[in-house]
PDB file of C-alpha atoms in Angstrom:
ATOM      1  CA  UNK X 202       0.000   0.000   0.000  1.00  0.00           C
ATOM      2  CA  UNK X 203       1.128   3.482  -0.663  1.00  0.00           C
ATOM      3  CA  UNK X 204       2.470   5.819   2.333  1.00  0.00           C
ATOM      4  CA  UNK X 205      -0.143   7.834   1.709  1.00  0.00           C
ATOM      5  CA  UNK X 206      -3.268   7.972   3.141  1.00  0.00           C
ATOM      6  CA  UNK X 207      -4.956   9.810  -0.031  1.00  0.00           C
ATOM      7  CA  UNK X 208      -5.747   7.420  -2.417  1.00  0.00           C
ATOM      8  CA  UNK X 209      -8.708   6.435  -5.383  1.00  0.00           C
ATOM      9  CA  UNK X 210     -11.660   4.441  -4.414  1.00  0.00           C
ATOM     10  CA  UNK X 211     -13.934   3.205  -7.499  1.00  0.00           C
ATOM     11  CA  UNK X 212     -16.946   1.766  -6.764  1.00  0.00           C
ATOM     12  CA  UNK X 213     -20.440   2.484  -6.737  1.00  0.00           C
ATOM     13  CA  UNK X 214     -23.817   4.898  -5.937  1.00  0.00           C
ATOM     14  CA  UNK X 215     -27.214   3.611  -5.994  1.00  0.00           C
ATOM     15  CA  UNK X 216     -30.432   4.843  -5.008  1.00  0.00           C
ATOM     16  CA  UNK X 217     -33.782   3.559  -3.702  1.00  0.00           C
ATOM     17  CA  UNK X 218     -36.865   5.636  -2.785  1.00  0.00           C
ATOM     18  CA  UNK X 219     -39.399   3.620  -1.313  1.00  0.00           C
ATOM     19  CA  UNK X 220     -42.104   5.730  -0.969  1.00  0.00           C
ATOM     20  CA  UNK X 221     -44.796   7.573  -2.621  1.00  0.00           C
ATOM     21  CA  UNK X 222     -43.381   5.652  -5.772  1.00  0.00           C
ATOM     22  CA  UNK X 223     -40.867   3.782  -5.698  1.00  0.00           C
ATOM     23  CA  UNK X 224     -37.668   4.518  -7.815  1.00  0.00           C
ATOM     24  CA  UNK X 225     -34.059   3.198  -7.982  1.00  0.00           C
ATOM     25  CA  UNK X 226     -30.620   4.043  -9.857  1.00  0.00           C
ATOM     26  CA  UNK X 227     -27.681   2.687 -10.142  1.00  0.00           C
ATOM     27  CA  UNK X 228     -24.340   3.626 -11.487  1.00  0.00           C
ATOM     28  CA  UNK X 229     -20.266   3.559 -11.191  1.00  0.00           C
ATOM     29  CA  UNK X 230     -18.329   6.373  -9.631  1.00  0.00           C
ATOM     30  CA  UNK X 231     -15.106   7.138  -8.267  1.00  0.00           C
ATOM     31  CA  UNK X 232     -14.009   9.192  -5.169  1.00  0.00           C
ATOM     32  CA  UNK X 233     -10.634  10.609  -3.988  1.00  0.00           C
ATOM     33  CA  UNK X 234      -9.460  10.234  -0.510  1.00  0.00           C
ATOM     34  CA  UNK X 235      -7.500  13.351   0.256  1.00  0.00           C
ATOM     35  CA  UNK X 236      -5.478  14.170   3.536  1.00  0.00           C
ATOM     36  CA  UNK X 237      -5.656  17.632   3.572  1.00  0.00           C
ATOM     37  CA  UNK X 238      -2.237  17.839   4.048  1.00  0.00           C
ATOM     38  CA  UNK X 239      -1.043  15.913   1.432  1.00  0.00           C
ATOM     39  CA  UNK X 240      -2.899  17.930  -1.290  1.00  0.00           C
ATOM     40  CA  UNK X 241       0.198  20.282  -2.402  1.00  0.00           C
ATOM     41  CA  UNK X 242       2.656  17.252  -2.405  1.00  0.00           C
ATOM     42  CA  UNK X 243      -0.395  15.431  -4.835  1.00  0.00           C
ATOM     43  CA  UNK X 244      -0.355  18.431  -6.965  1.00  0.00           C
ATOM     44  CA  UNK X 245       3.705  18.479  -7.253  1.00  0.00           C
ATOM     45  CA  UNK X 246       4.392  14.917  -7.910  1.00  0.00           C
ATOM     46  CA  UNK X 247       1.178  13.515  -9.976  1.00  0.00           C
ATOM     47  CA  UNK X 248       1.115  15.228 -13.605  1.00  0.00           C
ATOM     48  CA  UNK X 249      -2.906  14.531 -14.331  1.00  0.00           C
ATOM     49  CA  UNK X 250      -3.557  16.353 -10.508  1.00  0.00           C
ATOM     50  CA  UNK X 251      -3.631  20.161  -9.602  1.00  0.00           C
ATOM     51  CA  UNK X 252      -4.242  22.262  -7.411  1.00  0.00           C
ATOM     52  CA  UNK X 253      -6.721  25.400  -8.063  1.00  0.00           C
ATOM     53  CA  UNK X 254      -5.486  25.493 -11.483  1.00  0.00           C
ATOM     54  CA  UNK X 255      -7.016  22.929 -14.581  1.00  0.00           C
ATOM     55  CA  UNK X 256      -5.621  19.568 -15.351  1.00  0.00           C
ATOM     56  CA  UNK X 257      -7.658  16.186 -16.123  1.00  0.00           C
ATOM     57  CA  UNK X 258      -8.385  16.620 -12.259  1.00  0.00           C
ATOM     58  CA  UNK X 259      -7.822  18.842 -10.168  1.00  0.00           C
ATOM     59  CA  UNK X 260      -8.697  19.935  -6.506  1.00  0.00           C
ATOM     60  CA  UNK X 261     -10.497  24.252  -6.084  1.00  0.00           C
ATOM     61  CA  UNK X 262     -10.644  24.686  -2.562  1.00  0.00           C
ATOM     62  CA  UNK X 263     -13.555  27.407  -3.142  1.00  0.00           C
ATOM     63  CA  UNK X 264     -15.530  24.307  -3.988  1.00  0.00           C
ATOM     64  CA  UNK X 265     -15.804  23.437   0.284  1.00  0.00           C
ATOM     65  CA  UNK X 266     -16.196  24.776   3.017  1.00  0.00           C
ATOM     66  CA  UNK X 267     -17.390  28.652   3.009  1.00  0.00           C
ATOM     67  CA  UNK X 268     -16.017  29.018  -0.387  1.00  0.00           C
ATOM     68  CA  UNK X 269     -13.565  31.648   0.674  1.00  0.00           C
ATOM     69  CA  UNK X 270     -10.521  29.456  -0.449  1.00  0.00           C
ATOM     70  CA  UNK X 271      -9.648  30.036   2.993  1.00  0.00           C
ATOM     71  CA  UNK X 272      -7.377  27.334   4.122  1.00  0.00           C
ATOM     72  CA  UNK X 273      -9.721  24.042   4.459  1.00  0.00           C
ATOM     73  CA  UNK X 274      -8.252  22.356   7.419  1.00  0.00           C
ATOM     74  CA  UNK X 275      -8.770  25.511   9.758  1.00  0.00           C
ATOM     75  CA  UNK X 276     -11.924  25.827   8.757  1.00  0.00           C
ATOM     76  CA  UNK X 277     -12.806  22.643   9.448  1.00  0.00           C
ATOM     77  CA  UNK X 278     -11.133  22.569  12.832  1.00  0.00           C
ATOM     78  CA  UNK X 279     -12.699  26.138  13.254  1.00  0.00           C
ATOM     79  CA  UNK X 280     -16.361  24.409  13.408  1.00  0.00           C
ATOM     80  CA  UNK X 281     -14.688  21.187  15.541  1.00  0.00           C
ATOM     81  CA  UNK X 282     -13.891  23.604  18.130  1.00  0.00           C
ATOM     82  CA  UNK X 283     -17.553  25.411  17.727  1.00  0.00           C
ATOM     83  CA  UNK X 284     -18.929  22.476  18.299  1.00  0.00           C
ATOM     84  CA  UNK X 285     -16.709  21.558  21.482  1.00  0.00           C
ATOM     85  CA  UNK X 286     -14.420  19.482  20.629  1.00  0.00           C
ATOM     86  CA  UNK X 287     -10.506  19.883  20.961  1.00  0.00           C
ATOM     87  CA  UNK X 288      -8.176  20.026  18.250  1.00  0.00           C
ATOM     88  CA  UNK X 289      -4.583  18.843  18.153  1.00  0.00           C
ATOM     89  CA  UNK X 290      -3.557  19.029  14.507  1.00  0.00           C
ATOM     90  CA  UNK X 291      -4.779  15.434  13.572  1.00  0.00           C
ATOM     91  CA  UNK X 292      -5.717  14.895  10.155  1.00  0.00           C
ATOM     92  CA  UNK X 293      -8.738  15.575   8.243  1.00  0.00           C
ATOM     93  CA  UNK X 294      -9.552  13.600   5.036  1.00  0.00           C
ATOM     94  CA  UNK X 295     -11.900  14.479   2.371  1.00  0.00           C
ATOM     95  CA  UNK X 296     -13.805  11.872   0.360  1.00  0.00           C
ATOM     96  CA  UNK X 297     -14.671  13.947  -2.810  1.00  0.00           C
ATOM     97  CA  UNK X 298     -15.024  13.902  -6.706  1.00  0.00           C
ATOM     98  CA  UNK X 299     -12.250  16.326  -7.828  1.00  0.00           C
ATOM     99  CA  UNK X 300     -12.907  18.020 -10.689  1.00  0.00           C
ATOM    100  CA  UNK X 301     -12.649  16.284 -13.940  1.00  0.00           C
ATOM    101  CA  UNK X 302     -11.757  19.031 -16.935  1.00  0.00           C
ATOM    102  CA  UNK X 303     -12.601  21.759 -15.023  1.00  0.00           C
ATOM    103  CA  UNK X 304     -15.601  20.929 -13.616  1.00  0.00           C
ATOM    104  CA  UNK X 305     -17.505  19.433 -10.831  1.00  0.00           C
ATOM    105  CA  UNK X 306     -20.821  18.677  -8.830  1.00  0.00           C
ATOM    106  CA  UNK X 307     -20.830  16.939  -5.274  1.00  0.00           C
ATOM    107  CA  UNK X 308     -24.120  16.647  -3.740  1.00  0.00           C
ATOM    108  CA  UNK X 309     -22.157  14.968  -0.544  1.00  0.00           C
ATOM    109  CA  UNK X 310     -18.482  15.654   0.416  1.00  0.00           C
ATOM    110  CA  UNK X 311     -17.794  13.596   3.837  1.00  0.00           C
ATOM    111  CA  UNK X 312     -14.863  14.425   5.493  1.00  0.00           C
ATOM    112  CA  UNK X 313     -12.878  12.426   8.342  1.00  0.00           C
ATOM    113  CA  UNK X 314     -11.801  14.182  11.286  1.00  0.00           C
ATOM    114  CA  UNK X 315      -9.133  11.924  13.275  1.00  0.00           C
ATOM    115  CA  UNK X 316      -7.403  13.029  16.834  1.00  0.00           C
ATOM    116  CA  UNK X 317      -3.798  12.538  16.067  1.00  0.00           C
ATOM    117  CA  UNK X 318      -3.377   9.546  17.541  1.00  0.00           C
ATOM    118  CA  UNK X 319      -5.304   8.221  14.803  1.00  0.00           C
ATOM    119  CA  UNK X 320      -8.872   7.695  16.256  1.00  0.00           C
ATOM    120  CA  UNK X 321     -11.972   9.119  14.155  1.00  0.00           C
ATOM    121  CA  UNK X 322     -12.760  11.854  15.927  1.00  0.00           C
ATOM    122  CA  UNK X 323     -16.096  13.469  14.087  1.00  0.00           C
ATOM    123  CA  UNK X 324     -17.332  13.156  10.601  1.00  0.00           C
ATOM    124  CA  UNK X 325     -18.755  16.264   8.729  1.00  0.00           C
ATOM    125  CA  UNK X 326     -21.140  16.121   6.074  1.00  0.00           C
ATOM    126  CA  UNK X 327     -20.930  18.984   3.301  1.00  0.00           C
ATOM    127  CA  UNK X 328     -23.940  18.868   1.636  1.00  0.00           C
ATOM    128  CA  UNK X 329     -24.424  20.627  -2.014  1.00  0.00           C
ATOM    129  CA  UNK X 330     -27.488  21.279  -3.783  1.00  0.00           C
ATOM    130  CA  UNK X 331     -28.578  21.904  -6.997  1.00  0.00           C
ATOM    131  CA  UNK X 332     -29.582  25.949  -6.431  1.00  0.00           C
ATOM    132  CA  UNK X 333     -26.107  26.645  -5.268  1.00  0.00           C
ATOM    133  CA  UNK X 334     -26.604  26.329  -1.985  1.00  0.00           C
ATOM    134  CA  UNK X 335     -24.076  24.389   0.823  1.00  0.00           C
ATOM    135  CA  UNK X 336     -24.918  23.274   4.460  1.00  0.00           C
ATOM    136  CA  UNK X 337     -22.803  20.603   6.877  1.00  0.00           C
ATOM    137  CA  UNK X 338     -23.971  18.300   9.160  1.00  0.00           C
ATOM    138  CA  UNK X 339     -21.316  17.868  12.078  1.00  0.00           C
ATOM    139  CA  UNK X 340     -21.180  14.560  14.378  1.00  0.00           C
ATOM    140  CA  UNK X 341     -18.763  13.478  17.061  1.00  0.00           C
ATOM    141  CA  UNK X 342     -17.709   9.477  16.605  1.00  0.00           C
ATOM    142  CA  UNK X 343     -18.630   8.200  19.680  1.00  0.00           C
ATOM    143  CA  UNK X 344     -16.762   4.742  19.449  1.00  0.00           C
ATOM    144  CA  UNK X 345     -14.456   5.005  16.776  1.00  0.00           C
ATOM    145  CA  UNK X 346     -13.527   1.162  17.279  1.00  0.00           C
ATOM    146  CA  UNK X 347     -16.896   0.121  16.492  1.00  0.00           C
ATOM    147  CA  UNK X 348     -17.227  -0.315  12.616  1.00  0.00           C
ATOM    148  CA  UNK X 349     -19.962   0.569  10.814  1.00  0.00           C
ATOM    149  CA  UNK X 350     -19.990   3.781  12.555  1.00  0.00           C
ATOM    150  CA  UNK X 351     -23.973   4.331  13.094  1.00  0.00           C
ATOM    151  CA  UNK X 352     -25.043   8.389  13.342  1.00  0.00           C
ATOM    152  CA  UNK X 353     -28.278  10.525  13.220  1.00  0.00           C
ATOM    153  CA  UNK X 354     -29.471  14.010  12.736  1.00  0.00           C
ATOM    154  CA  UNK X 355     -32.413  15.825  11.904  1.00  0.00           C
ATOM    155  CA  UNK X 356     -32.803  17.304   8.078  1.00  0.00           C
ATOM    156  CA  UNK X 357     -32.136  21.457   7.964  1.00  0.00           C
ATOM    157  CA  UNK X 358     -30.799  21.560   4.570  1.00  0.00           C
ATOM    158  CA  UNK X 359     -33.340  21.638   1.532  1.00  0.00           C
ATOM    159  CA  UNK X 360     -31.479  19.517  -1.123  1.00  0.00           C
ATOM    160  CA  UNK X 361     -34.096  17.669  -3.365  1.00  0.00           C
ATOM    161  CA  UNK X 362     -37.169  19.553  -4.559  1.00  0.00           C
ATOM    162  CA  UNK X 363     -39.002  15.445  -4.185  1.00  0.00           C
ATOM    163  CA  UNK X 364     -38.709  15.523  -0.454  1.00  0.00           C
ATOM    164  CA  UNK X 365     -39.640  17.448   2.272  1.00  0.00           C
ATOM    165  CA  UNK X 366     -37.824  18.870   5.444  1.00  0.00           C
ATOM    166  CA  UNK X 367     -39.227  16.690   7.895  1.00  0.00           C
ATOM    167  CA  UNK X 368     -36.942  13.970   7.861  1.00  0.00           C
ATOM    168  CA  UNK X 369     -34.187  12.272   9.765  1.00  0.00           C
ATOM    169  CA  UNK X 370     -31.073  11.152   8.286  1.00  0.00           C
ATOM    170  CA  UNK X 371     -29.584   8.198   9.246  1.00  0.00           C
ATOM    171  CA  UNK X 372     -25.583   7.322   8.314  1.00  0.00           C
ATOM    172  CA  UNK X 373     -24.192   4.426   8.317  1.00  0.00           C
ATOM    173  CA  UNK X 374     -20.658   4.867   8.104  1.00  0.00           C
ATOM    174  CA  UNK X 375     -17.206   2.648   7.228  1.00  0.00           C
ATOM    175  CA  UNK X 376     -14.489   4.928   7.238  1.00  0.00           C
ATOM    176  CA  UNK X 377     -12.277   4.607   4.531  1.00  0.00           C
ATOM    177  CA  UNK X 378      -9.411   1.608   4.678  1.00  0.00           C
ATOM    178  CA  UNK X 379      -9.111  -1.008   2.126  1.00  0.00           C
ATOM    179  CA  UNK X 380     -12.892  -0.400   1.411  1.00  0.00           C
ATOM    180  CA  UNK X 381     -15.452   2.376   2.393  1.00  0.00           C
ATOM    181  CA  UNK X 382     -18.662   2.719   2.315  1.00  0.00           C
ATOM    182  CA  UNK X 383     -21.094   5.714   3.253  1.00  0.00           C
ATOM    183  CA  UNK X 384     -25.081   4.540   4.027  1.00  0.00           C
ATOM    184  CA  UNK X 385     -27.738   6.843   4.089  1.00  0.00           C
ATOM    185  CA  UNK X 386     -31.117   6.828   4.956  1.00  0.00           C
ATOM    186  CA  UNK X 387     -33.682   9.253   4.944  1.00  0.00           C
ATOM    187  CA  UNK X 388     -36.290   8.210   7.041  1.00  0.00           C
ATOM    188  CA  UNK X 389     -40.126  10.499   8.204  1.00  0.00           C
ATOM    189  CA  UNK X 390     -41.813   8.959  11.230  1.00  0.00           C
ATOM    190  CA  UNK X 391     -43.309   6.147   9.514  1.00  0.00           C
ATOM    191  CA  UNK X 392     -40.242   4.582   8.594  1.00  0.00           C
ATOM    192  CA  UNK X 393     -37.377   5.000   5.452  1.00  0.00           C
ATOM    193  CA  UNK X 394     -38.225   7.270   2.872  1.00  0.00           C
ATOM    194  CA  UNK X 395     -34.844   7.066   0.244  1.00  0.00           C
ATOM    195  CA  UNK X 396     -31.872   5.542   0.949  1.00  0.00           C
ATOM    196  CA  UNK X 397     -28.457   5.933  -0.969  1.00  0.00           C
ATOM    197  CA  UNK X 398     -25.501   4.418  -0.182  1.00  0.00           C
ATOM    198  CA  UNK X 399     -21.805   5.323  -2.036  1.00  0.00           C
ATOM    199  CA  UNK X 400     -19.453   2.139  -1.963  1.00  0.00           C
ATOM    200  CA  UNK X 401     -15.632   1.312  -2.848  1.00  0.00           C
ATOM    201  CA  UNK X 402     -12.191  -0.694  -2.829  1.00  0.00           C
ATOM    202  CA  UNK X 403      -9.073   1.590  -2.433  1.00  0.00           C
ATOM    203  CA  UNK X 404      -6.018   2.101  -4.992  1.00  0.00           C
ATOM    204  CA  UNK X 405      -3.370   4.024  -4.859  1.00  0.00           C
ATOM    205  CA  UNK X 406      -3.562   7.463  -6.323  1.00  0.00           C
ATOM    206  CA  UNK X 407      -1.096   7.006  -9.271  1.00  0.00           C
ATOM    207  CA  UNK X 408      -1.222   8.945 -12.384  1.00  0.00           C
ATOM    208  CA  UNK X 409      -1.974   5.652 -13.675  1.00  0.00           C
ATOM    209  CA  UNK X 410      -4.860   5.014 -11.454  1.00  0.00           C
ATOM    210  CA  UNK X 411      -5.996   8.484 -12.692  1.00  0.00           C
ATOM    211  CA  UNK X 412      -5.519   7.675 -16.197  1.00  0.00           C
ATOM    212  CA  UNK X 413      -7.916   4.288 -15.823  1.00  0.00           C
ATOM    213  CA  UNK X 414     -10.371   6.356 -14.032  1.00  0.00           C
ATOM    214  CA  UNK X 415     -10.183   8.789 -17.012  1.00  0.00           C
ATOM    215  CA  UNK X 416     -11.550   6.208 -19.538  1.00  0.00           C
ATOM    216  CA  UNK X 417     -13.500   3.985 -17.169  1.00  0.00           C
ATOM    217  CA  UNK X 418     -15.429   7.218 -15.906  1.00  0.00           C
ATOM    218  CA  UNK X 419     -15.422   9.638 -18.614  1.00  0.00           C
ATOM    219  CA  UNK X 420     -16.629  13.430 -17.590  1.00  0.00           C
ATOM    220  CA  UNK X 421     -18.157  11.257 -14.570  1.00  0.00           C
ATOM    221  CA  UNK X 422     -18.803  14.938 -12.864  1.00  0.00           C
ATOM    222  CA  UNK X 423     -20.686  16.149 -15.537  1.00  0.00           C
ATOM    223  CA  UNK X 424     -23.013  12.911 -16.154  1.00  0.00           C
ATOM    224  CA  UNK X 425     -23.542  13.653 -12.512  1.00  0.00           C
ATOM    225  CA  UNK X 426     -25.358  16.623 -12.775  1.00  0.00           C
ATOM    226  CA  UNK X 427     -26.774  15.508 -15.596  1.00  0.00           C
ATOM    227  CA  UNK X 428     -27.745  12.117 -14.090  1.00  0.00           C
ATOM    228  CA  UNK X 429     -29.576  14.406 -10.988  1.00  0.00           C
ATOM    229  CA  UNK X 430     -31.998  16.179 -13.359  1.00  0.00           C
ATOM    230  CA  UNK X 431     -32.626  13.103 -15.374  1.00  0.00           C
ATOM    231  CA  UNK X 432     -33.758  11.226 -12.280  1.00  0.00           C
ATOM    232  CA  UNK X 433     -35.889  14.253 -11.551  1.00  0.00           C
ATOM    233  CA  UNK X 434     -37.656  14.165 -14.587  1.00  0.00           C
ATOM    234  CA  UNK X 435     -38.641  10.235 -14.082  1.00  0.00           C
ATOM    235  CA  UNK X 436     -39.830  11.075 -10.508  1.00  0.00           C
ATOM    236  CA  UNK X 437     -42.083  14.008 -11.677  1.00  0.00           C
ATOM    237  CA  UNK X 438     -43.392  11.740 -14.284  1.00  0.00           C
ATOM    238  CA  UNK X 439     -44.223   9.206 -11.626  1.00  0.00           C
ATOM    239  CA  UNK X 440     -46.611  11.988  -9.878  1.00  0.00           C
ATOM    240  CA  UNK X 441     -44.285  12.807  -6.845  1.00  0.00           C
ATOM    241  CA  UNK X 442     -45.157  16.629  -6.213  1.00  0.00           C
ATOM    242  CA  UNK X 443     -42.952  19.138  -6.177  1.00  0.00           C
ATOM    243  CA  UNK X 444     -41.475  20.554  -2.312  1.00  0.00           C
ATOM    244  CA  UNK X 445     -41.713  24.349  -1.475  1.00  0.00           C
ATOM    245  CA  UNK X 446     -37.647  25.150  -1.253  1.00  0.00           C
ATOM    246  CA  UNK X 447     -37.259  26.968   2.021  1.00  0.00           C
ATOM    247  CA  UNK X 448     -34.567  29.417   2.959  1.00  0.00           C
ATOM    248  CA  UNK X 449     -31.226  27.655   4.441  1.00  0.00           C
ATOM    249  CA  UNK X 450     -30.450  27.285   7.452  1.00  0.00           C
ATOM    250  CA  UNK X 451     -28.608  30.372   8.965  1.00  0.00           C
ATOM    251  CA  UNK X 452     -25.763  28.360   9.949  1.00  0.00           C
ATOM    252  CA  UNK X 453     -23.264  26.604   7.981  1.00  0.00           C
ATOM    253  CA  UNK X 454     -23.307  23.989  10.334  1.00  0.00           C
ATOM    254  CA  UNK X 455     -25.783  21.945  11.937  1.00  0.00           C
ATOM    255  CA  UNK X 456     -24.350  19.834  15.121  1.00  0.00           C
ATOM    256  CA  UNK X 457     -26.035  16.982  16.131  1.00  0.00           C
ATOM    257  CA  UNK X 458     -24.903  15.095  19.333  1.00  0.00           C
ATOM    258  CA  UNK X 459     -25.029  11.246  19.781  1.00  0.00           C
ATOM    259  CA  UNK X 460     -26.901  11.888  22.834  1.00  0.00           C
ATOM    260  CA  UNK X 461     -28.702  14.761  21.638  1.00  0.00           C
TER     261      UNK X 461
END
């Protein structure tokens, strides 16, 4: 295994909404693991990765966090610390799609916020949707030996206009080693409304590994987008009605305790 902890995990996304209609999708994706702090070294030695500038991938940091390009890490420690938890340089990995020609959608970056001893400290959910709008969901790990890691919070962020606010998200969680895997499920108070779950096997982030991805996933971030409004369009056609979109939250960041 590479020294590094960034690395490439293909794999897969599917969907299933149970209810009004039900609906599913399926399709391959990738995802990059980066440490934070390995980013510049990524951009130096790999020739198909950069850094806020274009290449077959690349990394913007004004597409996290509050956008300000603002150094990620300290922002991200900035809300660990709002929340009340201590900070002691430990690192924080981002499970993303970089940008692929210059362009990118994420409708859910997850990153992994470890104590530096190594023990999964939080996990923050950036959330992006389709009106341009970005809200995180912030949870402590409370037994970071105990794989899947199982977490809750209440829904503040309006992200699809096919379902409403008055949900409960439920994550199921393996944090990223040889495999990963990120469960979610939306649930009202009758029981699971959607679910999605984003699955895959690590490999080293080479610029061969890149290249593979390249052809295996062609413009992946743009059949994303595409892929959202496409799946929209067979859910209206099914009769699901349209949501009211509500302001977001005034927060960036919604904190939900494990014994909230």
């Amino acid at each position: 295994m590479s020294a590094r902890a960034s690395a490439l995990y293909p794999g897969l996304v599917t969907h299933h909404r149970v209810k009004p209609r039900v609906h599913r999708l399926s399709y391959s994706v990738f995802s990059l693991l980066l440490d934070l702090d390995e980013i510049d070294g990524l951009s130096r030695t790999l020739k198909l990765f950069s850094r806020n500038r274009f290449n077959a991938f690349s990394f913007r940091d004004t597409d996290y966090g509050d956008g300000s390009g603002a150094p990620l890490k300290a922002q991200v420690e900035a809300h660990l610390r709002a929340a009340g938890l201590a900070t002691d340089g430990g690192p924080i990995r981002l499970m993303t799609m970089p940008r692929i020609l210059g362009y990118a959608f994420n409708p859910l970056n997850v990153f992994f916020c470890y104590r530096a001893d190594g023990t999964l400290q939080a996990i923050l959910y950036e959330v992006n949707n389709t009106f341009g709008e970005r809200h995180s969901y912030l949870i402590p790990v409370e037994d970071p030996t105990v794989s899947p890691i199982r977490q809750e919070t209440r829904k503040r962020f309006f992200v699809s206009p096919f379902l409403d606010m008055g949900l409960t998200y439920a994550f199921k969680v393996i944090p990223p080693a040889e495999r990963m895997g990120v469960h979610i499920a939306a649930r009202d108070s009758e029981g699971p409304v959607i679910t999605a779950t984003l699955t895959g096997s690590r490999t080293d982030l080479t610029d061969r590994a890149l290249a593979k991805a390249f052809v295996t996933f062609p413009l992946l971030t743009l059949k994303v987008i595409v892929g959202i409004h496409w799946e929209a369009i067979q859910i209206f056609l099914k009769g699901i009605r349209l949501q009211d979109r509500p302001p977001p939250p005034d927060l960036p960041v919604t904190v939900s305790r494990p014994d909230a």
